[in-house]
C-alpha cells in the first residue's frame, strides 16, 4: 500500500509549495541548531527485527515545553530496514530531510549533517506543530518516495544535550566513513560525473557537478552517493554526465559538463570550471558548508565554514557571503564547497590549489588538521598547516600579512592569483 501525501498526519499544511518559505525573526517561535545549539541528522540502516515501522519517539522536551525565543538541541535519528536497502543509500535518504522538513508550512530547515538548523514559526506552533511531526513526515515521505528500497522507517528525535552529543559523535564517524569512500578515486579515473539539482527549489539555476574529487558543496553528496541515487531513481536529481571533450585540464572544464549545465540551468549558466574559483567557478547554493573568497592583497584565498559567525579577512561574514552568492549565479572570486573538498586533490587546482589557503577559522582548521597536513605534504609543503592564519592571528589582510611573511607562506611567492 502506497502512503500518499494527503495521508500525512500532521496539523500543518504540507507540500512543495512551502519549501522556499522563510521563518523570519518576528515570526520565530523556537529554533534548533544554527550555531546556537547542536542539530544533527543521521540516517542509518537497521536490522528488520530491530525497528518498528512508523514508530516516532521524542526523547526529551518538545515544542509544548518551550516558550517563545527558546532554543533546543536536536538529533534526528532515522533508522531504515529493507531487503533491498544498502548502506550506500543512507546519505541519499538523509539528504531528503532538508526539503521534507521545509515542506511543512511554517517550518524551515537549513544545512545538513551536523550543521543543521530548524526554525519553527509561531503560526506552526499555534496549529499544534511538535517535533514529533518531523518524524511523521519522514516516515510517510520516505515510504512514498523510496518504497522500492525500504520496508521500515523508525524515527527518534533527541532533544537532551547528552543524547544529541552522543548521536553527533556517532554521526561524525559515519560522515567520515562516507567521505573516505571516494578518497582513493581521482577525476581522471572516471568518464562520468554526476549532476545534482536537488537545490533548484531554492536556487533555480544551480547545478552541482559532483566528481570523485569534488564532493557536492553541501558536503552531503559525493560521487558514490550520486551514483547510488541514480541507481535508486533513474529520473531523479542525480544524472550521469559524460565528461566528453576536455576543454581545459587545468581549470577543469569539459564540454559534456557545460552542455549539461547549460540545459539544466535553463540557459542561465553557459559554462563553469570545476577546479577554479577565479575563472568561471561553479555556481553556489545556500547550503554550502564553506565559502572561499580570494584575498588579492595576499595573493591567496580564505575559506569560512557555516559554523563560524565572526569576521573574516574578505570583509564579509559567512551569512553575508551566502546571501551574496547563494542564489546560483557564477561569482568569480568566490566559490561554495564542502569541508571535505578543501583537502581533495583538485581543490582550486587551477588557481594553485590548497597552497593558496592563507586563512581559515580555527575550528575548521582544527577539524581537518590531519588532512591538511597530508595534503600539504603531498604538495611539497609539509608544514602548510602551521602557515595558515586564523582569527587568533587576525581578521583583516593587514593583520595577517606580517604573520604570513614571517611564516613564509607559499602563496606570497606564487604566480599572481589574478
Ligand atoms: Fe545536491 Fe549540490 Fe544541493 Fe548538495 S548542494 S544537495 S550536491 S545540489
Ligand atoms: Zn543547496
Short mmCIF file of C-alpha atoms and ligand atoms in Angstrom, two decimals:
data_model
loop_
_atom_site.label_atom_id
_atom_site.label_comp_id
_atom_site.label_asym_id
_atom_site.label_seq_id
_atom_site.Cartn_x
_atom_site.Cartn_y
_atom_site.Cartn_z
CA UNK A 1 0.00 0.00 0.00
CA UNK A 2 1.39 3.38 -1.02
CA UNK A 3 1.26 6.18 1.51
CA UNK A 4 0.11 9.39 -0.17
CA UNK A 5 0.88 12.97 0.80
CA UNK A 6 -2.70 13.69 1.91
CA UNK A 7 -2.39 10.94 4.46
CA UNK A 8 0.47 12.62 6.30
CA UNK A 9 -0.99 13.12 9.72
CA UNK A 10 0.36 16.46 10.92
CA UNK A 11 -1.51 19.61 11.99
CA UNK A 12 0.21 21.85 9.40
CA UNK A 13 -0.21 22.10 5.66
CA UNK A 14 2.45 20.16 3.79
CA UNK A 15 3.90 20.19 0.30
CA UNK A 16 6.50 21.57 -2.09
CA UNK A 17 4.64 24.90 -2.16
CA UNK A 18 6.06 25.72 1.29
CA UNK A 19 9.62 24.78 0.52
CA UNK A 20 11.01 28.23 -0.26
CA UNK A 21 9.20 29.87 2.65
CA UNK A 22 11.34 31.60 5.31
CA UNK A 23 10.75 31.89 9.04
CA UNK A 24 11.90 35.39 9.88
CA UNK A 25 12.80 36.80 13.27
CA UNK A 26 9.44 38.33 14.10
CA UNK A 27 7.61 35.10 13.23
CA UNK A 28 10.00 32.80 15.07
CA UNK A 29 8.79 30.68 17.98
CA UNK A 30 11.80 28.47 18.66
CA UNK A 31 14.81 27.02 16.88
CA UNK A 32 17.25 24.09 16.94
CA UNK A 33 20.82 24.29 15.69
CA UNK A 34 22.10 27.12 13.53
CA UNK A 35 25.14 27.69 15.73
CA UNK A 36 23.01 28.22 18.85
CA UNK A 37 22.68 24.57 19.76
CA UNK A 38 23.79 21.33 18.16
CA UNK A 39 21.47 19.95 15.48
CA UNK A 40 22.44 16.69 13.81
CA UNK A 41 20.75 14.33 11.39
CA UNK A 42 21.65 10.74 10.70
CA UNK A 43 20.08 8.01 8.61
CA UNK A 44 21.32 4.53 9.43
CA UNK A 45 20.27 1.09 8.29
CA UNK A 46 18.96 -1.32 10.88
CA UNK A 47 18.04 -4.94 11.13
CA UNK A 48 14.45 -5.80 10.18
CA UNK A 49 13.78 -7.19 13.65
CA UNK A 50 15.41 -4.26 15.40
CA UNK A 51 12.96 -1.50 14.44
CA UNK A 52 9.25 -0.91 14.20
CA UNK A 53 7.82 0.77 11.13
CA UNK A 54 6.16 4.10 11.85
CA UNK A 55 7.41 4.36 15.40
CA UNK A 56 8.27 8.00 16.14
CA UNK A 57 9.66 8.93 19.53
CA UNK A 58 10.70 12.26 21.02
CA UNK A 59 13.21 11.75 23.82
CA UNK A 60 13.31 14.93 25.92
CA UNK A 61 11.50 18.24 25.61
CA UNK A 62 9.21 19.05 22.71
CA UNK A 63 7.66 22.29 21.45
CA UNK A 64 4.90 22.46 24.13
CA UNK A 65 7.66 22.61 26.79
CA UNK A 66 9.19 25.71 25.18
CA UNK A 67 8.38 29.39 25.32
CA UNK A 68 8.87 31.92 22.59
CA UNK A 69 12.53 32.57 21.81
CA UNK A 70 13.78 29.25 23.25
CA UNK A 71 16.37 27.02 21.64
CA UNK A 72 16.82 23.26 21.87
CA UNK A 73 19.50 20.84 20.73
CA UNK A 74 18.10 18.33 18.26
CA UNK A 75 19.19 14.95 16.95
CA UNK A 76 17.12 13.42 14.14
CA UNK A 77 17.89 9.73 14.00
CA UNK A 78 16.22 7.77 11.23
CA UNK A 79 16.57 4.00 11.08
CA UNK A 80 15.76 2.15 7.90
CA UNK A 81 15.28 -1.54 7.23
CA UNK A 82 14.58 -3.25 3.96
CA UNK A 83 15.63 -6.29 2.00
CA UNK A 84 16.74 -4.03 -0.85
CA UNK A 85 18.33 -1.44 1.40
CA UNK A 86 22.08 -0.83 1.24
CA UNK A 87 24.34 1.27 3.45
CA UNK A 88 25.25 3.25 0.34
CA UNK A 89 21.73 4.66 0.27
CA UNK A 90 21.94 6.21 3.74
CA UNK A 91 23.31 9.62 2.64
CA UNK A 92 20.64 9.95 -0.04
CA UNK A 93 17.81 9.39 2.38
CA UNK A 94 19.44 11.62 4.96
CA UNK A 95 19.62 14.49 2.46
CA UNK A 96 15.84 14.28 1.97
CA UNK A 97 15.42 15.72 5.47
CA UNK A 98 16.19 19.16 4.07
CA UNK A 99 13.32 19.50 1.63
CA UNK A 100 10.89 17.29 3.51
CA UNK A 101 11.09 19.39 6.69
CA UNK A 102 10.83 22.50 4.51
CA UNK A 103 7.60 21.11 3.03
CA UNK A 104 5.91 21.70 6.42
CA UNK A 105 4.20 25.08 6.38
CA UNK A 106 5.80 27.42 8.91
CA UNK A 107 8.88 25.27 9.50
CA UNK A 108 12.24 25.99 7.90
CA UNK A 109 15.27 23.73 7.53
CA UNK A 110 18.77 24.86 6.61
CA UNK A 111 22.01 22.90 6.30
CA UNK A 112 22.70 19.21 6.71
CA UNK A 113 24.64 16.61 8.67
CA UNK A 114 25.86 18.08 11.98
CA UNK A 115 25.28 21.72 10.99
CA UNK A 116 21.52 21.61 10.52
CA UNK A 117 19.14 24.34 11.60
CA UNK A 118 15.40 24.09 12.17
CA UNK A 119 13.30 27.24 12.69
CA UNK A 120 9.73 26.86 13.89
CA UNK A 121 7.24 29.71 13.41
CA UNK A 122 4.59 30.91 15.84
CA UNK A 123 1.97 30.10 13.21
CA UNK A 124 3.07 26.45 13.09
CA UNK A 125 3.02 26.19 16.88
CA UNK A 126 -0.48 27.71 17.00
CA UNK A 127 -1.64 24.97 14.64
CA UNK A 128 -0.19 22.41 17.03
CA UNK A 129 3.15 21.53 15.41
CA UNK A 130 5.52 19.45 17.54
CA UNK A 131 8.91 17.91 16.77
CA UNK A 132 7.23 14.56 16.53
CA UNK A 133 5.70 15.76 13.25
CA UNK A 134 9.17 15.79 11.70
CA UNK A 135 9.30 12.05 12.32
CA UNK A 136 5.77 11.54 10.99
CA UNK A 137 6.72 13.36 7.78
CA UNK A 138 9.98 11.47 7.32
CA UNK A 139 8.29 8.12 7.83
CA UNK A 140 5.48 8.84 5.37
CA UNK A 141 7.55 10.51 2.67
CA UNK A 142 10.48 8.12 2.74
CA UNK A 143 7.96 5.30 2.23
CA UNK A 144 6.31 7.20 -0.56
CA UNK A 145 9.46 8.21 -2.41
CA UNK A 146 11.72 5.25 -1.64
CA UNK A 147 9.24 2.43 -1.07
CA UNK A 148 11.09 0.35 -3.62
CA UNK A 149 14.19 0.07 -1.43
CA UNK A 150 12.86 0.13 2.12
CA UNK A 151 10.29 -1.63 4.26
CA UNK A 152 10.55 0.01 7.66
CA UNK A 153 11.27 3.53 8.90
CA UNK A 154 11.65 4.39 12.58
CA UNK A 155 12.46 7.92 13.76
CA UNK A 156 13.84 9.05 17.10
CA UNK A 157 14.17 12.76 17.90
CA UNK A 158 16.54 13.58 20.73
CA UNK A 159 16.44 16.95 22.47
CA UNK A 160 18.56 16.31 25.58
CA UNK A 161 22.04 17.68 25.10
CA UNK A 162 23.78 14.48 26.17
CA UNK A 163 21.77 12.35 23.73
CA UNK A 164 22.32 14.82 20.91
CA UNK A 165 26.05 14.91 21.61
CA UNK A 166 26.17 11.13 21.56
CA UNK A 167 24.30 10.93 18.27
CA UNK A 168 26.59 13.63 16.84
CA UNK A 169 29.65 11.61 17.73
CA UNK A 170 28.21 8.52 16.02
CA UNK A 171 27.13 10.61 13.03
CA UNK A 172 30.58 12.18 12.58
CA UNK A 173 32.15 8.74 12.38
CA UNK A 174 29.58 7.83 9.71
CA UNK A 175 30.20 11.04 7.72
CA UNK A 176 33.92 10.31 7.83
CA UNK A 177 33.42 6.79 6.55
CA UNK A 178 31.20 8.05 3.73
CA UNK A 179 33.64 10.81 2.75
CA UNK A 180 36.50 8.36 2.60
CA UNK A 181 34.73 6.16 0.09
CA UNK A 182 35.95 8.49 -2.65
CA UNK A 183 39.31 9.17 -1.03
CA UNK A 184 41.33 6.97 -3.33
CA UNK A 185 39.49 7.94 -6.51
CA UNK A 186 40.53 10.68 -8.91
CA UNK A 187 38.58 12.55 -11.57
CA UNK A 188 40.82 11.03 -14.21
CA UNK A 189 39.64 7.56 -13.20
CA UNK A 190 36.10 8.11 -14.46
CA UNK A 191 34.41 9.21 -17.67
CA UNK A 192 31.17 10.00 -15.89
CA UNK A 193 30.44 12.71 -13.33
CA UNK A 194 27.03 13.21 -11.71
CA UNK A 195 24.77 16.20 -11.52
CA UNK A 196 22.78 17.25 -8.50
CA UNK A 197 19.82 19.55 -8.95
CA UNK A 198 18.23 18.91 -5.59
CA UNK A 199 18.72 22.55 -4.62
CA UNK A 200 16.95 24.10 -7.59
CA UNK A 201 13.87 24.79 -5.48
CA UNK A 202 15.97 27.39 -3.63
CA UNK A 203 18.50 28.33 -6.31
CA UNK A 204 16.65 27.68 -9.60
CA UNK A 205 19.72 27.86 -11.87
CA UNK A 206 22.07 25.95 -9.63
CA UNK A 207 23.54 22.65 -10.77
CA UNK A 208 26.22 20.89 -8.75
CA UNK A 209 28.58 18.75 -10.78
CA UNK A 210 29.89 16.08 -8.45
CA UNK A 211 33.12 14.38 -9.43
CA UNK A 212 35.23 11.98 -7.36
CA UNK A 213 37.49 14.89 -6.37
CA UNK A 214 34.76 17.46 -5.90
CA UNK A 215 32.04 16.43 -3.50
CA UNK A 216 28.77 18.37 -3.50
CA UNK A 217 29.13 21.75 -1.86
CA UNK A 218 26.68 20.78 0.89
CA UNK A 219 29.09 18.05 1.93
CA UNK A 220 26.23 15.56 1.96
CA UNK A 221 26.69 14.06 -1.52
CA UNK A 222 29.83 12.66 -3.03
CA UNK A 223 30.30 10.91 -6.38
CA UNK A 224 29.46 7.49 -4.90
CA UNK A 225 26.29 8.86 -3.31
CA UNK A 226 25.12 10.42 -6.56
CA UNK A 227 25.82 7.17 -8.37
CA UNK A 228 23.72 5.26 -5.81
CA UNK A 229 20.99 7.87 -6.03
CA UNK A 230 20.81 7.46 -9.80
CA UNK A 231 20.50 3.71 -9.35
CA UNK A 232 17.57 4.14 -6.98
CA UNK A 233 15.88 6.81 -9.05
CA UNK A 234 16.98 6.96 -12.70
CA UNK A 235 14.85 10.05 -13.40
CA UNK A 236 15.82 11.81 -10.18
CA UNK A 237 18.05 14.79 -9.37
CA UNK A 238 21.35 12.95 -9.87
CA UNK A 239 22.03 12.24 -13.51
CA UNK A 240 25.18 10.87 -15.08
CA UNK A 241 27.14 13.44 -17.07
CA UNK A 242 29.52 12.15 -19.72
CA UNK A 243 32.55 14.44 -19.34
CA UNK A 244 33.19 14.49 -23.07
CA UNK A 245 35.97 16.55 -24.58
CA UNK A 246 38.24 18.23 -22.04
CA UNK A 247 38.28 21.96 -22.82
CA UNK A 248 40.68 22.94 -20.03
CA UNK A 249 42.51 20.33 -17.95
CA UNK A 250 43.95 22.95 -15.56
CA UNK A 251 40.74 24.80 -14.71
CA UNK A 252 38.67 21.63 -15.03
CA UNK A 253 36.26 22.28 -17.88
CA UNK A 254 34.55 19.68 -20.06
CA UNK A 255 32.21 20.01 -22.99
CA UNK A 256 29.80 17.41 -21.60
CA UNK A 257 29.56 19.25 -18.28
CA UNK A 258 28.98 22.61 -19.96
CA UNK A 259 26.26 21.22 -22.20
CA UNK A 260 24.53 19.60 -19.26
CA UNK A 261 24.75 22.69 -17.06
CA UNK A 262 23.51 24.98 -19.86
CA UNK A 263 20.47 22.79 -20.40
CA UNK A 264 19.71 22.16 -16.74
CA UNK A 265 20.14 25.80 -15.70
CA UNK A 266 17.69 26.67 -18.50
CA UNK A 267 20.34 28.65 -20.30
CA UNK A 268 21.35 30.76 -17.29
CA UNK A 269 24.81 29.21 -16.91
CA UNK A 270 26.79 28.59 -20.07
CA UNK A 271 29.91 27.02 -18.61
CA UNK A 272 31.89 26.59 -15.43
CA UNK A 273 35.16 25.22 -14.16
CA UNK A 274 35.44 22.53 -11.53
CA UNK A 275 38.93 23.50 -10.35
CA UNK A 276 38.87 27.29 -10.22
CA UNK A 277 37.29 29.96 -8.06
CA UNK A 278 38.86 32.82 -10.03
CA UNK A 279 37.75 31.89 -13.55
CA UNK A 280 34.11 30.90 -14.13
CA UNK A 281 33.72 28.95 -10.88
CA UNK A 282 30.90 26.50 -10.28
CA UNK A 283 27.67 28.05 -9.03
CA UNK A 284 26.81 28.04 -5.34
CA UNK A 285 23.55 27.48 -3.48
CA UNK A 286 22.64 28.45 0.05
CA UNK A 287 23.50 25.17 1.72
CA UNK A 288 27.24 25.07 1.06
CA UNK A 289 29.34 24.08 4.08
CA UNK A 290 32.03 26.66 3.32
CA UNK A 291 32.59 29.66 1.06
CA UNK A 292 36.05 30.51 -0.25
CA UNK A 293 36.95 34.06 -1.25
CA UNK A 294 40.06 35.45 -2.92
CA UNK A 295 42.28 37.81 -0.92
CA UNK A 296 44.01 39.69 -3.77
CA UNK A 297 46.23 41.69 -1.40
CA UNK A 298 47.76 38.47 -0.10
CA UNK A 299 47.88 36.61 -3.41
CA UNK A 300 45.87 33.91 -1.68
CA UNK A 301 42.44 32.73 -0.68
CA UNK A 302 40.50 32.17 2.52
CA UNK A 303 37.55 29.97 3.35
CA UNK A 304 34.93 30.13 6.06
CA UNK A 305 32.51 27.48 7.33
CA UNK A 306 28.86 27.99 8.19
CA UNK A 307 29.52 27.42 11.88
CA UNK A 308 31.94 30.37 12.22
CA UNK A 309 30.00 33.57 12.85
CA UNK A 310 32.87 36.04 13.23
CA UNK A 311 34.58 38.46 10.83
CA UNK A 312 36.83 37.24 8.03
CA UNK A 313 39.66 38.89 6.05
CA UNK A 314 37.47 39.26 2.93
CA UNK A 315 35.36 41.73 4.88
CA UNK A 316 32.23 39.57 4.96
CA UNK A 317 30.87 37.09 7.45
CA UNK A 318 29.60 33.72 6.29
CA UNK A 319 25.95 34.82 6.30
CA UNK A 320 26.73 37.86 4.12
CA UNK A 321 28.77 35.75 1.70
CA UNK A 322 25.98 33.18 1.49
CA UNK A 323 23.43 35.92 0.86
CA UNK A 324 25.51 37.45 -1.93
CA UNK A 325 26.28 34.28 -3.84
CA UNK A 326 23.90 31.58 -2.65
CA UNK A 327 21.37 32.12 -5.41
CA UNK A 328 23.03 30.04 -8.08
CA UNK A 329 24.98 32.63 -10.05
CA UNK A 330 28.60 32.27 -11.17
CA UNK A 331 30.56 34.67 -8.90
CA UNK A 332 34.24 34.88 -9.92
CA UNK A 333 36.46 35.22 -6.87
CA UNK A 334 34.12 33.16 -4.70
CA UNK A 335 33.01 29.56 -4.54
CA UNK A 336 30.97 27.39 -2.24
CA UNK A 337 32.44 24.00 -1.34
CA UNK A 338 32.26 21.23 1.23
CA UNK A 339 34.65 20.92 4.17
CA UNK A 340 35.93 17.68 2.77
CA UNK A 341 36.67 19.25 -0.62
CA UNK A 342 39.31 21.56 0.90
CA UNK A 343 41.74 18.66 1.09
CA UNK A 344 40.68 16.83 -2.06
CA UNK A 345 43.33 16.74 -4.75
CA UNK A 346 41.63 19.06 -7.24
CA UNK A 347 40.55 21.79 -4.80
CA UNK A 348 41.04 25.09 -6.74
CA UNK A 349 43.87 23.30 -8.50
CA UNK A 350 43.64 25.73 -11.41
CA UNK A 351 44.36 28.63 -9.02
CA UNK A 352 47.30 26.93 -7.35
CA UNK A 353 45.46 24.53 -5.06
CA UNK A 354 45.48 24.34 -1.29
CA UNK A 355 48.83 26.16 -1.17
CA UNK A 356 46.81 29.36 -1.81
CA UNK A 357 44.98 28.99 1.50
CA UNK A 358 46.13 31.76 3.85
CA UNK A 359 43.24 31.96 6.33
CA UNK A 360 40.61 29.67 7.84
CA UNK A 361 38.62 29.81 11.08
CA UNK A 362 40.46 27.96 13.81
CA UNK A 363 37.63 25.45 14.38
CA UNK A 364 37.56 24.42 10.71
CA UNK A 365 41.33 24.24 10.50
CA UNK A 366 41.50 22.00 13.56
CA UNK A 367 38.64 19.82 12.37
CA UNK A 368 40.52 18.84 9.21
CA UNK A 369 44.04 19.18 10.59
CA UNK A 370 45.28 15.70 9.69
CA UNK A 371 44.01 16.02 6.17
CA UNK A 372 45.59 19.45 5.66
CA UNK A 373 48.87 18.03 6.87
CA UNK A 374 48.65 15.09 4.48
CA UNK A 375 47.71 17.31 1.56
CA UNK A 376 50.45 19.86 2.39
CA UNK A 377 52.96 17.06 2.43
CA UNK A 378 51.75 15.76 -0.94
CA UNK A 379 52.11 19.28 -2.34
CA UNK A 380 55.66 19.68 -1.03
CA UNK A 381 54.87 21.93 1.95
CA UNK A 382 54.69 19.56 4.93
CA UNK A 383 54.19 22.39 7.46
CA UNK A 384 51.38 24.09 5.49
CA UNK A 385 49.03 23.68 8.46
CA UNK A 386 51.24 25.88 10.62
CA UNK A 387 51.35 28.59 7.95
CA UNK A 388 47.58 29.08 7.61
CA UNK A 389 46.38 32.02 9.69
CA UNK A 390 43.13 32.06 11.68
CA UNK A 391 41.12 34.59 13.69
CA UNK A 392 43.56 34.44 16.59
CA UNK A 393 46.16 35.95 14.22
CA UNK A 394 43.77 38.45 12.67
CA UNK A 395 40.63 39.04 10.64
CA UNK A 396 41.92 41.56 8.07
CA UNK A 397 44.52 41.24 5.33
CA UNK A 398 46.67 43.88 7.10
CA UNK A 399 46.58 41.99 10.39
CA UNK A 400 47.62 38.65 8.99
CA UNK A 401 50.18 39.75 6.35
CA UNK A 402 53.19 40.15 8.72
CA UNK A 403 52.46 36.75 10.25
CA UNK A 404 52.26 35.07 6.82
CA UNK A 405 55.54 36.73 5.83
CA UNK A 406 57.21 35.56 9.00
CA UNK A 407 55.96 32.00 8.40
CA UNK A 408 56.99 32.12 4.75
CA UNK A 409 53.54 31.19 3.44
CA UNK A 410 53.86 29.68 -0.07
CA UNK A 411 51.07 31.87 -1.53
CA UNK A 412 53.18 35.00 -1.12
CA UNK A 413 55.69 33.77 -3.68
CA UNK A 414 53.30 32.05 -6.10
CA UNK A 415 52.30 33.41 -9.53
CA UNK A 416 49.80 36.27 -9.29
CA UNK A 417 46.37 34.90 -8.42
CA UNK A 418 44.56 37.15 -10.89
FE1 LIG B 1 22.87 18.44 -4.37
FE2 LIG B 1 24.63 20.37 -4.53
FE3 LIG B 1 22.32 20.77 -3.21
FE4 LIG B 1 24.22 19.16 -2.19
S1 LIG B 1 24.38 21.37 -2.55
S2 LIG B 1 22.03 18.72 -2.33
S3 LIG B 1 25.09 18.23 -4.02
S4 LIG B 1 22.57 20.44 -5.41
ZN1 LIG B 2 21.67 23.91 -1.74
#
